[in-house]
Amino acid sequence: MSNETAEALEVWIDQDLCTGDGICVQYAPEVFELDIDGLAYVKGDDDELRQAPGATVPVPVALLRDVVDSAKECPGDCIHVRRSADRVEVYGPDAE
């Protein structure tokens, strides 16, 4: 079984490291958005930005590849994708 189908994943952004390049928004505008402060935030199904530090949103399975690519390409290394069940990072700067 692959990670894509087996596990629920969530994503969050460390705004302290965000460079505001917007690469994540280009990859997955359904999940990421730049706010007026110039930093990227995750957003939920309701299109509301999650601005609390460490706030997460679920990663839609259909967008997993785009979210993973944005984490890999992020110049600030600030996008964290982790398993919802045990909060272990699977993609991003702290992934093992």
CSV table of C-alpha atoms in Angstrom, one decimal:
chain,number,residue,atom,x,y,z
A,1,MET,CA,0.0,0.0,0.0
A,2,SER,CA,1.3,3.4,-0.9
A,3,ASN,CA,1.2,6.6,1.2
A,4,GLU,CA,-1.1,8.1,-1.4
A,5,THR,CA,-4.0,5.8,-0.5
A,6,ALA,CA,-3.3,4.3,2.9
A,7,GLU,CA,-3.0,7.3,5.2
A,8,ALA,CA,-4.7,10.6,5.9
A,9,LEU,CA,-2.1,13.4,5.6
A,10,GLU,CA,-2.2,17.0,6.8
A,11,VAL,CA,-0.1,20.0,5.8
A,12,TRP,CA,1.1,23.1,7.6
A,13,ILE,CA,3.4,26.0,6.9
A,14,ASP,CA,6.0,27.5,9.2
A,15,GLN,CA,5.4,31.2,8.5
A,16,ASP,CA,8.7,32.1,10.3
A,17,LEU,CA,10.6,30.5,7.4
A,18,CYS,CA,8.2,31.4,4.6
A,19,THR,CA,9.9,33.5,1.9
A,20,GLY,CA,6.7,34.5,0.2
A,21,ASP,CA,7.8,33.2,-3.2
A,22,GLY,CA,4.3,31.7,-3.8
A,23,ILE,CA,5.6,28.5,-5.4
A,24,CYS,CA,3.2,26.5,-3.2
A,25,VAL,CA,0.3,28.6,-4.5
A,26,GLN,CA,1.3,27.8,-8.1
A,27,TYR,CA,1.4,24.1,-7.4
A,28,ALA,CA,-1.7,23.8,-5.2
A,29,PRO,CA,-3.9,26.9,-5.1
A,30,GLU,CA,-6.7,24.9,-3.6
A,31,VAL,CA,-4.5,24.3,-0.5
A,32,PHE,CA,-2.2,27.3,-0.3
A,33,GLU,CA,-2.7,31.0,-0.5
A,34,LEU,CA,-0.6,34.2,0.0
A,35,ASP,CA,-2.1,36.6,2.5
A,36,ILE,CA,-1.8,40.4,2.5
A,37,ASP,CA,1.3,40.0,4.8
A,38,GLY,CA,3.0,38.3,1.8
A,39,LEU,CA,3.3,34.9,3.5
A,40,ALA,CA,1.7,31.6,2.5
A,41,TYR,CA,-0.9,29.9,4.6
A,42,VAL,CA,-2.9,26.7,4.3
A,43,LYS,CA,-6.6,26.9,3.7
A,44,GLY,CA,-9.5,24.5,4.3
A,45,ASP,CA,-12.4,23.4,2.2
A,46,ASP,CA,-14.2,26.6,3.3
A,47,ASP,CA,-11.5,28.7,1.6
A,48,GLU,CA,-10.6,30.3,4.9
A,49,LEU,CA,-6.9,30.7,5.7
A,50,ARG,CA,-5.6,28.9,8.8
A,51,GLN,CA,-3.5,31.6,10.4
A,52,ALA,CA,-2.8,30.2,13.8
A,53,PRO,CA,0.8,29.0,14.1
A,54,GLY,CA,1.1,25.3,13.2
A,55,ALA,CA,-2.5,25.2,11.9
A,56,THR,CA,-3.1,22.2,9.6
A,57,VAL,CA,-5.5,21.2,6.9
A,58,PRO,CA,-6.1,17.8,5.4
A,59,VAL,CA,-4.3,17.0,2.2
A,60,PRO,CA,-6.8,16.0,-0.5
A,61,VAL,CA,-5.7,12.7,-2.0
A,62,ALA,CA,-6.2,14.2,-5.5
A,63,LEU,CA,-3.8,17.0,-4.7
A,64,LEU,CA,-1.2,15.0,-2.8
A,65,ARG,CA,1.4,15.1,-5.6
A,66,ASP,CA,1.0,18.9,-6.0
A,67,VAL,CA,1.3,19.4,-2.2
A,68,VAL,CA,4.4,17.2,-2.1
A,69,ASP,CA,6.0,19.0,-5.0
A,70,SER,CA,5.4,22.3,-3.4
A,71,ALA,CA,7.1,21.1,-0.2
A,72,LYS,CA,10.1,19.9,-2.2
A,73,GLU,CA,10.4,23.1,-4.3
A,74,CYS,CA,9.8,25.6,-1.4
A,75,PRO,CA,12.9,27.8,-1.1
A,76,GLY,CA,12.0,28.4,2.6
A,77,ASP,CA,11.7,24.7,3.5
A,78,CYS,CA,8.7,25.7,5.5
A,79,ILE,CA,6.0,23.3,4.2
A,80,HIS,CA,5.4,20.2,6.4
A,81,VAL,CA,3.3,17.2,5.4
A,82,ARG,CA,2.6,14.7,8.1
A,83,ARG,CA,0.5,11.7,8.8
A,84,SER,CA,-2.7,12.8,10.7
A,85,ALA,CA,-2.7,9.6,12.9
A,86,ASP,CA,0.7,10.0,14.5
A,87,ARG,CA,1.9,13.4,13.3
A,88,VAL,CA,5.1,11.9,11.8
A,89,GLU,CA,6.4,14.1,9.0
A,90,VAL,CA,6.5,12.3,5.7
A,91,TYR,CA,7.4,15.2,3.3
A,92,GLY,CA,9.2,18.4,4.1
A,93,PRO,CA,12.3,19.5,6.0
A,94,ASP,CA,11.7,17.2,9.0
A,95,ALA,CA,10.8,14.1,7.1
A,96,GLU,CA,13.0,11.1,7.9
